[in-house]
PDB file of C-alpha atoms and ligand atoms in Angstrom:
ATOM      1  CA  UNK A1374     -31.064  -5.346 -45.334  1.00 98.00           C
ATOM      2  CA  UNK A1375     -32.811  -8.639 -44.127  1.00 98.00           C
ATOM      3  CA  UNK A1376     -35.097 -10.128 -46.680  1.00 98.00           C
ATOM      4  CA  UNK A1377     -38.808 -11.590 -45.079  1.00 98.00           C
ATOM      5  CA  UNK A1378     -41.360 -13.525 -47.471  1.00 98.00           C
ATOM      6  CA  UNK A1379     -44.527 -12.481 -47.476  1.00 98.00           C
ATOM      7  CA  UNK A1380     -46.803 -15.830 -47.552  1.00 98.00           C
ATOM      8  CA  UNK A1381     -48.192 -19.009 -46.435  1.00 98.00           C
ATOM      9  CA  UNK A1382     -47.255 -20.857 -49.066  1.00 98.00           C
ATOM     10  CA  UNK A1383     -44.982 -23.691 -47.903  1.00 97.00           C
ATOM     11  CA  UNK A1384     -44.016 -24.349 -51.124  1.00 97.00           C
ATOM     12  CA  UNK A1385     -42.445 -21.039 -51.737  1.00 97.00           C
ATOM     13  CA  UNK A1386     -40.644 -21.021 -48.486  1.00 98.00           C
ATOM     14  CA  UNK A1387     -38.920 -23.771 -49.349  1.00 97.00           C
ATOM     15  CA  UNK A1388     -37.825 -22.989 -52.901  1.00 96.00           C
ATOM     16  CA  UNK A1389     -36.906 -19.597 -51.747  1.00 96.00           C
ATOM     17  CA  UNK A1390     -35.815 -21.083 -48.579  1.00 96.00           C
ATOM     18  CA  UNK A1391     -33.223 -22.929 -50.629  1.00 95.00           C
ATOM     19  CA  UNK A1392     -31.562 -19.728 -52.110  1.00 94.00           C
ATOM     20  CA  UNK A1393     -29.889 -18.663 -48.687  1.00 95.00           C
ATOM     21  CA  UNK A1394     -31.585 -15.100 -49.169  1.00 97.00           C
ATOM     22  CA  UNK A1395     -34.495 -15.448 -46.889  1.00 98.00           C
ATOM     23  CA  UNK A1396     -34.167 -13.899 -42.947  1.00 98.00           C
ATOM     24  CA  UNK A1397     -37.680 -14.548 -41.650  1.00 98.00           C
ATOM     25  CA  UNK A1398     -41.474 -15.229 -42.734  1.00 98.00           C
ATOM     26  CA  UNK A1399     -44.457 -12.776 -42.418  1.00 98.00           C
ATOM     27  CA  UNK A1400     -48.040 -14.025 -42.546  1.00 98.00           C
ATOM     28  CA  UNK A1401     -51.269 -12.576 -41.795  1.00 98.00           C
ATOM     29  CA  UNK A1402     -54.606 -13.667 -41.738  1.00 98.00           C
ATOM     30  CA  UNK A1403     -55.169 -13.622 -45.305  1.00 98.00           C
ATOM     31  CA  UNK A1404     -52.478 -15.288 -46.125  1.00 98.00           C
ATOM     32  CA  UNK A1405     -53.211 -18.037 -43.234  1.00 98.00           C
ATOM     33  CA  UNK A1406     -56.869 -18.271 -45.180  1.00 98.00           C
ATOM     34  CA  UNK A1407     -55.262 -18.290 -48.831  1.00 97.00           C
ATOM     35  CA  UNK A1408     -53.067 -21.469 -47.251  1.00 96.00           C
ATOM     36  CA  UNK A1409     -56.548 -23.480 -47.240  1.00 96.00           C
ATOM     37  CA  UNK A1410     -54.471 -25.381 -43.703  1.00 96.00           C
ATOM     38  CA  UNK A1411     -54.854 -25.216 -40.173  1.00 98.00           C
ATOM     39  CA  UNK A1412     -53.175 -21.982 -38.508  1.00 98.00           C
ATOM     40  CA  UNK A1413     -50.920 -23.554 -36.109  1.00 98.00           C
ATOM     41  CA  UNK A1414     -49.934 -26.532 -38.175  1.00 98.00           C
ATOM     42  CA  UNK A1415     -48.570 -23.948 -40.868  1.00 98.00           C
ATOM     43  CA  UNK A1416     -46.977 -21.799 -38.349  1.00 98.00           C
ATOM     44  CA  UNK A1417     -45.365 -25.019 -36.612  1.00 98.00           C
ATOM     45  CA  UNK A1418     -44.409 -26.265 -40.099  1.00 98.00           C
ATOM     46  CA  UNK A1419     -42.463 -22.699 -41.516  1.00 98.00           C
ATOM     47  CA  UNK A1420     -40.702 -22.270 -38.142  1.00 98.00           C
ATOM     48  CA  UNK A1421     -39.107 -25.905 -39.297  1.00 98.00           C
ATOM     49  CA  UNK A1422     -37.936 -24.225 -42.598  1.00 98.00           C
ATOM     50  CA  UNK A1423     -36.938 -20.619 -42.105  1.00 98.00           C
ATOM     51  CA  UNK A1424     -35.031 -20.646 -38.902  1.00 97.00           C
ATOM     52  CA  UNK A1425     -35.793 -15.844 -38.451  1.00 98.00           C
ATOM     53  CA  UNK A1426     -38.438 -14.689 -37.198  1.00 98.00           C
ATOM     54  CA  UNK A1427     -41.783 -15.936 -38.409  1.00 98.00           C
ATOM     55  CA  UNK A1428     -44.983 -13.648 -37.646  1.00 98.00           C
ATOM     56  CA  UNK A1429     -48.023 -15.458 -36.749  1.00 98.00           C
ATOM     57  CA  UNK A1430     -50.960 -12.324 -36.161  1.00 98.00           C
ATOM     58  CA  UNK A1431     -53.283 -12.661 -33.531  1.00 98.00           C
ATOM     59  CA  UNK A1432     -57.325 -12.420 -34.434  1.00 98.00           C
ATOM     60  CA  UNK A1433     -58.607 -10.942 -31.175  1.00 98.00           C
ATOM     61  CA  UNK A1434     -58.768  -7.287 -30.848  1.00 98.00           C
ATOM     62  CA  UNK A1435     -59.351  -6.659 -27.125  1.00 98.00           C
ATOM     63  CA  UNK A1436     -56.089  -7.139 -25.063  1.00 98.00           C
ATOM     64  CA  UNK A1437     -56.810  -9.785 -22.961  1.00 98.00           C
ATOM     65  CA  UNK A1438     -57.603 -12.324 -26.134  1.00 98.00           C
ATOM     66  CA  UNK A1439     -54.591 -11.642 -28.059  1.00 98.00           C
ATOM     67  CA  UNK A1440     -52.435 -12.336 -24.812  1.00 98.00           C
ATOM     68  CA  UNK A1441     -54.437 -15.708 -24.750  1.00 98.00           C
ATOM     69  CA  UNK A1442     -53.770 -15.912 -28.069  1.00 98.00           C
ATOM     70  CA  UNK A1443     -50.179 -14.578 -27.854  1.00 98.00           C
ATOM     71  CA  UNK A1444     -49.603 -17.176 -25.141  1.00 98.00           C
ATOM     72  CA  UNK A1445     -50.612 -20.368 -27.380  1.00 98.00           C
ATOM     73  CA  UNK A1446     -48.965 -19.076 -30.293  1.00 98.00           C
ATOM     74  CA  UNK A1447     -45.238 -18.697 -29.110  1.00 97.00           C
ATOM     75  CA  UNK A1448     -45.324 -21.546 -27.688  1.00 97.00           C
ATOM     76  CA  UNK A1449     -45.441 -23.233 -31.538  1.00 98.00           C
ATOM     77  CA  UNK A1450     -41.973 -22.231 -31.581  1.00 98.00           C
ATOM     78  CA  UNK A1451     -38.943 -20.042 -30.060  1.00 97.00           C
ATOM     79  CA  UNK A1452     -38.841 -17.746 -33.469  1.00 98.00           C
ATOM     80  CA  UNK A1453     -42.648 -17.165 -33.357  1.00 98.00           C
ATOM     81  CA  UNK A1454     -43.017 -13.224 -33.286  1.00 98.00           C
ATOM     82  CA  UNK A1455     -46.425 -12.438 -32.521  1.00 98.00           C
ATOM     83  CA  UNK A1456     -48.025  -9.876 -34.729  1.00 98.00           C
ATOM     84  CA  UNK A1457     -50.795  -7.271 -33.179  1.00 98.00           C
ATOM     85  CA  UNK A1458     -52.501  -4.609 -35.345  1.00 98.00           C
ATOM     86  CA  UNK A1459     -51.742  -0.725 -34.455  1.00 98.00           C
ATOM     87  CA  UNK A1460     -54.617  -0.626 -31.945  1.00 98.00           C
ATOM     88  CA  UNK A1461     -54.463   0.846 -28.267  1.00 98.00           C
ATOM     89  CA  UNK A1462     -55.079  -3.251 -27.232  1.00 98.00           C
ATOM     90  CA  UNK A1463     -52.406  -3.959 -29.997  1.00 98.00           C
ATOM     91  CA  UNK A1464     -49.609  -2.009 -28.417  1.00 98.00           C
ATOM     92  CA  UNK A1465     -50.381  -2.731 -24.970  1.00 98.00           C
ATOM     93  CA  UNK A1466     -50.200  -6.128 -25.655  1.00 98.00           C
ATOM     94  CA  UNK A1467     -47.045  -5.459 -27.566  1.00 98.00           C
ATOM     95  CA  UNK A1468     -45.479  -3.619 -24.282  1.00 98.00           C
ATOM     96  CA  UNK A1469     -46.508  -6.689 -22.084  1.00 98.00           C
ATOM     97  CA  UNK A1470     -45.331  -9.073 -24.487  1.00 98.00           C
ATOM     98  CA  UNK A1471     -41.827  -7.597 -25.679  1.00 98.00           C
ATOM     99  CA  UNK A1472     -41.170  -7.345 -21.352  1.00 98.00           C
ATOM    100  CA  UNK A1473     -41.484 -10.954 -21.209  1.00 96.00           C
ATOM    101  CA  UNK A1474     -38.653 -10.972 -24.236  1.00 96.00           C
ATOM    102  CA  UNK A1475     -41.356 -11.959 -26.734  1.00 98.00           C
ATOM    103  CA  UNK A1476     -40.920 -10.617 -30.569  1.00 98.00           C
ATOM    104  CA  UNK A1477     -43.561  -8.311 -31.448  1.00 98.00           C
ATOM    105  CA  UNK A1478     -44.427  -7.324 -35.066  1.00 98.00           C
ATOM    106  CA  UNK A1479     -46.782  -4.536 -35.064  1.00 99.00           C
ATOM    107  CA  UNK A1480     -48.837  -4.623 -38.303  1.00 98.00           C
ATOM    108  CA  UNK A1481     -51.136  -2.395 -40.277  1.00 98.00           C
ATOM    109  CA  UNK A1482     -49.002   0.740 -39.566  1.00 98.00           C
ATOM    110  CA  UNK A1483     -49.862   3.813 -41.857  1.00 98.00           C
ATOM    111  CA  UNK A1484     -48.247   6.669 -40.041  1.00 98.00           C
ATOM    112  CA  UNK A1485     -45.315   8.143 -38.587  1.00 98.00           C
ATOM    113  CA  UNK A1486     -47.494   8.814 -35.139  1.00 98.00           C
ATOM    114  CA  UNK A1487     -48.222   5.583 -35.040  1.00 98.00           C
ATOM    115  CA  UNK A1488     -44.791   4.000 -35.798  1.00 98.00           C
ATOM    116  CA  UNK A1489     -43.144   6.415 -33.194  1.00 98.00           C
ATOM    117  CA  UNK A1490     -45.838   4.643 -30.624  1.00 98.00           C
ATOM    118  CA  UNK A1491     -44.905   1.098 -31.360  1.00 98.00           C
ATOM    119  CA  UNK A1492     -41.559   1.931 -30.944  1.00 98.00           C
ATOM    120  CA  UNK A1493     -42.166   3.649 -27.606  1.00 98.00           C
ATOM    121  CA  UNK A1494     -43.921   0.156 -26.690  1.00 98.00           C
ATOM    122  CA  UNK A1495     -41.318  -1.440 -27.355  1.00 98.00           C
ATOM    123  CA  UNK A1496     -41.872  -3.702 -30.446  1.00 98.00           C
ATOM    124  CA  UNK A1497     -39.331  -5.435 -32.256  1.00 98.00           C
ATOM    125  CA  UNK A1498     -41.131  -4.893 -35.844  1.00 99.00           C
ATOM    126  CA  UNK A1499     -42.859  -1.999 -37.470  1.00 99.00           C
ATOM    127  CA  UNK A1500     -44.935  -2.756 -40.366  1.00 98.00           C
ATOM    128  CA  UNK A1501     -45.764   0.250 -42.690  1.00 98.00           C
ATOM    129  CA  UNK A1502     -47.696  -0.621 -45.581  1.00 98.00           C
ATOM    130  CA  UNK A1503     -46.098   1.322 -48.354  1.00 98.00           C
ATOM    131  CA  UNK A1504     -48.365  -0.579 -51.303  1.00 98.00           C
ATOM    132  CA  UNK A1505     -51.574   0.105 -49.565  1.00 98.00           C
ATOM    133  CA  UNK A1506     -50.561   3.672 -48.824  1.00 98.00           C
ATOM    134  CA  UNK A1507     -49.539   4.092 -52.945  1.00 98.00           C
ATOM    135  CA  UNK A1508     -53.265   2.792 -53.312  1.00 98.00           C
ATOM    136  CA  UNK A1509     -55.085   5.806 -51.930  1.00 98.00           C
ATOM    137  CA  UNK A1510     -52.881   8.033 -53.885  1.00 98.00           C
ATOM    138  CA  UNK A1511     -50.308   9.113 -51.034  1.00 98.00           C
ATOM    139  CA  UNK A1512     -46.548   7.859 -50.984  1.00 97.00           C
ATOM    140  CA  UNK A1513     -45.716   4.744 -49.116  1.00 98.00           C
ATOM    141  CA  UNK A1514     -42.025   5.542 -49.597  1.00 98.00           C
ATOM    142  CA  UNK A1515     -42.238   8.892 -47.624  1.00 98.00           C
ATOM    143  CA  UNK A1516     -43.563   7.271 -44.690  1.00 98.00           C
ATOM    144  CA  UNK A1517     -40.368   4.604 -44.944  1.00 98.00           C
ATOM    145  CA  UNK A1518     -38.315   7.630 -45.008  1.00 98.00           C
ATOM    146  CA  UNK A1519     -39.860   9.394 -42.076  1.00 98.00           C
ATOM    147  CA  UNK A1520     -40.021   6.176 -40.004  1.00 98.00           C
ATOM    148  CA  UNK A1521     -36.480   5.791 -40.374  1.00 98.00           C
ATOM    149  CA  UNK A1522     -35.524   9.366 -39.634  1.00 98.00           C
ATOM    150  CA  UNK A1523     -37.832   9.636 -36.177  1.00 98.00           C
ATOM    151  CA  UNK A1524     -36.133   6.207 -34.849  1.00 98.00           C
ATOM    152  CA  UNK A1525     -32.650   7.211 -36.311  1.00 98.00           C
ATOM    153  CA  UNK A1526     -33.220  10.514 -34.277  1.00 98.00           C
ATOM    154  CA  UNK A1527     -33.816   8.979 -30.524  1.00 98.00           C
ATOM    155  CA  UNK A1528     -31.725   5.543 -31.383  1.00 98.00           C
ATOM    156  CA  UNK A1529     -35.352   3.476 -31.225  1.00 98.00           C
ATOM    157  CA  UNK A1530     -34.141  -0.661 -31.141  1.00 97.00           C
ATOM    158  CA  UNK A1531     -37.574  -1.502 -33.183  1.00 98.00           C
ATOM    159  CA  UNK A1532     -36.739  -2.528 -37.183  1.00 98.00           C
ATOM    160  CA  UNK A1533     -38.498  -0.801 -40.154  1.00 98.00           C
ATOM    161  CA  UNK A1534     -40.179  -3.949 -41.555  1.00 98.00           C
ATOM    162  CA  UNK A1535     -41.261  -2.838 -45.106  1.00 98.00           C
ATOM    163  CA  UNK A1536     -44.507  -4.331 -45.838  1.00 98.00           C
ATOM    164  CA  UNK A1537     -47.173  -4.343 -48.864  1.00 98.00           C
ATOM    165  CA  UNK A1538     -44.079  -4.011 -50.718  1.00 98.00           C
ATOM    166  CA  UNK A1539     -45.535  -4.356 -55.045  1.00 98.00           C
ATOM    167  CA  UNK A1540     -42.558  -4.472 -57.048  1.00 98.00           C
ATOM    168  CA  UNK A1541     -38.384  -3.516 -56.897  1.00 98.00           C
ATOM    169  CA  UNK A1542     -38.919  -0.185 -56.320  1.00 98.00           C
ATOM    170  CA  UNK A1543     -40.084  -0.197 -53.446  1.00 98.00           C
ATOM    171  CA  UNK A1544     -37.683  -2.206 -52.439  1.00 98.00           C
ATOM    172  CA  UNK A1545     -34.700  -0.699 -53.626  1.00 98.00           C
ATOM    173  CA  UNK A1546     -36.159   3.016 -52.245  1.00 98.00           C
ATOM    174  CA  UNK A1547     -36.665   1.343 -48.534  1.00 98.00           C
ATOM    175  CA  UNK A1548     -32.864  -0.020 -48.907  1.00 98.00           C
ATOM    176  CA  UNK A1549     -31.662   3.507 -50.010  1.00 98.00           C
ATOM    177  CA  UNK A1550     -33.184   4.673 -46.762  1.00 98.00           C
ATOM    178  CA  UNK A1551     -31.972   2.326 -44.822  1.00 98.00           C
ATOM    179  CA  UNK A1552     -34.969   0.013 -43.458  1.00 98.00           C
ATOM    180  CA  UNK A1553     -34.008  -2.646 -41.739  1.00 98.00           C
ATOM    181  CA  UNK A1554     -36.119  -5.418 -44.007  1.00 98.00           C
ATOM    182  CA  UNK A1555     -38.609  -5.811 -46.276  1.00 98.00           C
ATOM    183  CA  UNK A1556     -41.145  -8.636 -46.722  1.00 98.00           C
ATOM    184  CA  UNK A1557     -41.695  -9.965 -50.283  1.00 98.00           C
ATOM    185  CA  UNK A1558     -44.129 -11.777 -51.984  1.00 98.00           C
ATOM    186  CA  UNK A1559     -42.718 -14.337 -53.686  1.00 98.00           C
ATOM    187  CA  UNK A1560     -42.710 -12.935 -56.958  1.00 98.00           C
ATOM    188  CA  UNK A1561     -41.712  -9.749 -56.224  1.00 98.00           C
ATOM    189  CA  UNK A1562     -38.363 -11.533 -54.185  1.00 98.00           C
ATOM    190  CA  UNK A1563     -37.920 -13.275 -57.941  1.00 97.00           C
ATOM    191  CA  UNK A1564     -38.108 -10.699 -59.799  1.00 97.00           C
ATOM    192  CA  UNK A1565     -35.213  -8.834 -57.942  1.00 97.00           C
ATOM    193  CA  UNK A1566     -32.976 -11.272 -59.685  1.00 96.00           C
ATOM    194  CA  UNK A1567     -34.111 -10.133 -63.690  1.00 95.00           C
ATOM    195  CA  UNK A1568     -32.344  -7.660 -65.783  1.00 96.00           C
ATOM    196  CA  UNK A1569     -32.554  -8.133 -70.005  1.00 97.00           C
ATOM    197  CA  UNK A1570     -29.075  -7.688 -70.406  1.00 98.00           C
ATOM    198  CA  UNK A1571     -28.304 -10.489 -67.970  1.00 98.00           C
ATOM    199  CA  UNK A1572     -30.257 -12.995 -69.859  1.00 98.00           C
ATOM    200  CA  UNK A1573     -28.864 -11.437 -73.272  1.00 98.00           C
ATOM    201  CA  UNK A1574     -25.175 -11.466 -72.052  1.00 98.00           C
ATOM    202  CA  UNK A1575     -25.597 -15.203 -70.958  1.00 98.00           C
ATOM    203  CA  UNK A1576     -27.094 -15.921 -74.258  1.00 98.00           C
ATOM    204  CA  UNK A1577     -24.400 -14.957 -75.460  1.00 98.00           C
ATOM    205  CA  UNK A1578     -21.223 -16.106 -73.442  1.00 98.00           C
ATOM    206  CA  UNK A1579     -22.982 -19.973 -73.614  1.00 98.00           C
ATOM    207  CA  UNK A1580     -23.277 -19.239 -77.859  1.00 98.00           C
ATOM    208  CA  UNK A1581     -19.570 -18.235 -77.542  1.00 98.00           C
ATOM    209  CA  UNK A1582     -18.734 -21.164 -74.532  1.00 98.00           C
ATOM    210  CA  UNK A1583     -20.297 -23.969 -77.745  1.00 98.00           C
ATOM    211  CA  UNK A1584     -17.764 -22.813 -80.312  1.00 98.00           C
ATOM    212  CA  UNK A1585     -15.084 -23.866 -78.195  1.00 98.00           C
ATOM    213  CA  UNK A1586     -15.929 -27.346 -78.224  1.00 98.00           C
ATOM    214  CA  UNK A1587     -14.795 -27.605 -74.559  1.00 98.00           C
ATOM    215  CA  UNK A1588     -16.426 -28.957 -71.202  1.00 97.00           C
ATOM    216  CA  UNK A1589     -15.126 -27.443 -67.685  1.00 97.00           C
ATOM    217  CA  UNK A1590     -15.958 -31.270 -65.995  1.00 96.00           C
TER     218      UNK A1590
HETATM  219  C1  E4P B2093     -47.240  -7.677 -43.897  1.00 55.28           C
HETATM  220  O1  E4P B2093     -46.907  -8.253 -42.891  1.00 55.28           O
HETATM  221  C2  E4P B2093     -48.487  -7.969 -44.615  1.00 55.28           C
HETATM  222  O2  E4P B2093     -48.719  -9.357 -44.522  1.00 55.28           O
HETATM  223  C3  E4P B2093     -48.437  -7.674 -46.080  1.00 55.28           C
HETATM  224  O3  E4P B2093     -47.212  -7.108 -46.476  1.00 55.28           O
HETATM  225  C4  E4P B2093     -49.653  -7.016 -46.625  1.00 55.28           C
HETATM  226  O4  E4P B2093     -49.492  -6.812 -47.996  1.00 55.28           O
HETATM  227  P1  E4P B2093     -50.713  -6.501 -48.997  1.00 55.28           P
HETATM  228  O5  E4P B2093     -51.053  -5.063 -48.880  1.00 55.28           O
HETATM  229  O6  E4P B2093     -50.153  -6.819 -50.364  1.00 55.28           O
HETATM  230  O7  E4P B2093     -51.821  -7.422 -48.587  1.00 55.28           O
END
């Protein structure tokens, strides 16, 4: 399972950058506003650091604007993958773009209909938002599981990108299925490393490690 982050925040990418664990970058316009910097400079700038794919969304919504956008934005870098929102201008831009051999994230995905047409127009990314879906009071994880079942079924190349992921669960669930990746926040990507009895058996080996007296270097 490939691990994205799910943030702006240069300074997270490169601490988690540093851990080896991190596959790509998602950001969306939120996050690009949260940032407080310029869109393309940040883009540009995590491109440098995280070598996977890095989505940068478009903001237009009627085809021909997010191809003009599209256009200006992978050119920032080869492993920009433009992101379009599950719109009927979304995926035809996504089926124009992913021709060319451009990655395409499709974002803001909230049903198995609509996964099973972004994978029909060819994009590389699906982006079902599991937290958001937990919000209303449905279950994000069944729609994970009947993403991956529809594209296991007819051998669809697009990825199950697991997105508004909250906390391990969700996570571990979407693994257990078999998704391709999930994005993290930060702290939820940190938090996957915590268990009590870690930090107690530590404790206690470096308690036992002092008694010996001895030093490895
Ligand atoms: C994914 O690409 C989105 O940026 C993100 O996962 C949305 O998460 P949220 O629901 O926590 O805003």
């Amino acid at each position: 399972m490939k691990f994205f982050i799910d943030t702006a925040d240069l300074t997270e990418i490169r601490s988690l950058a540093s851990s080896g664990l991190l596959d790509g970058v998602t950001t969306n316009p939120s996050l690009i506003a949260k940032s407080g910097r310029k869109f393309a400079d940040v883009i540009a700038e995590i491109c440098e650091i995280v070598p996977g794919p890095v989505s940068a969304e478009v903001a237009g919504t009627v085809y021909d604007q997010m191809m003009a956008e599209a256009q200006v934005l992978r050119k920032i870098a080869k492993n920009v993958t433009i992101k379009v929102p599950l719109t009927p201008d979304g995926l035809r831009a996504c089926r124009h773009l992913s021709n060319d051999g451009t990655m395409v994230n499709v974002t803001l995905c909230f049903s198995a209909a609509q996964a099973l047409l972004a994978a029909k127009s060819g994009a590389s990314f699906i982006s079902p938002f599991v937290g958001r879906v937990d919000d209303i009071g449905w279950n994000g994880m069944d729609l994970i599981a009947d993403i991956v079942q529809i594209y296991n079924n007819y051998d669809f190349r697009t990825e199950v990108l697991v997105a508004s992921v909250r906390n391990p669960i969700h996570v571990i669930e979407a693994a257990k299925m078999g998704a391709h990746v999930a994005t993290l926040p930060p702290a939820v990507l940190r938090s996957l490393f915590s268990h009590p009895l870690t930090d107690k058996g530590l404790a206690a080996f470096l308690a036992d490690w002092a008694k010996t007296g001895q030093s490895i270097v």
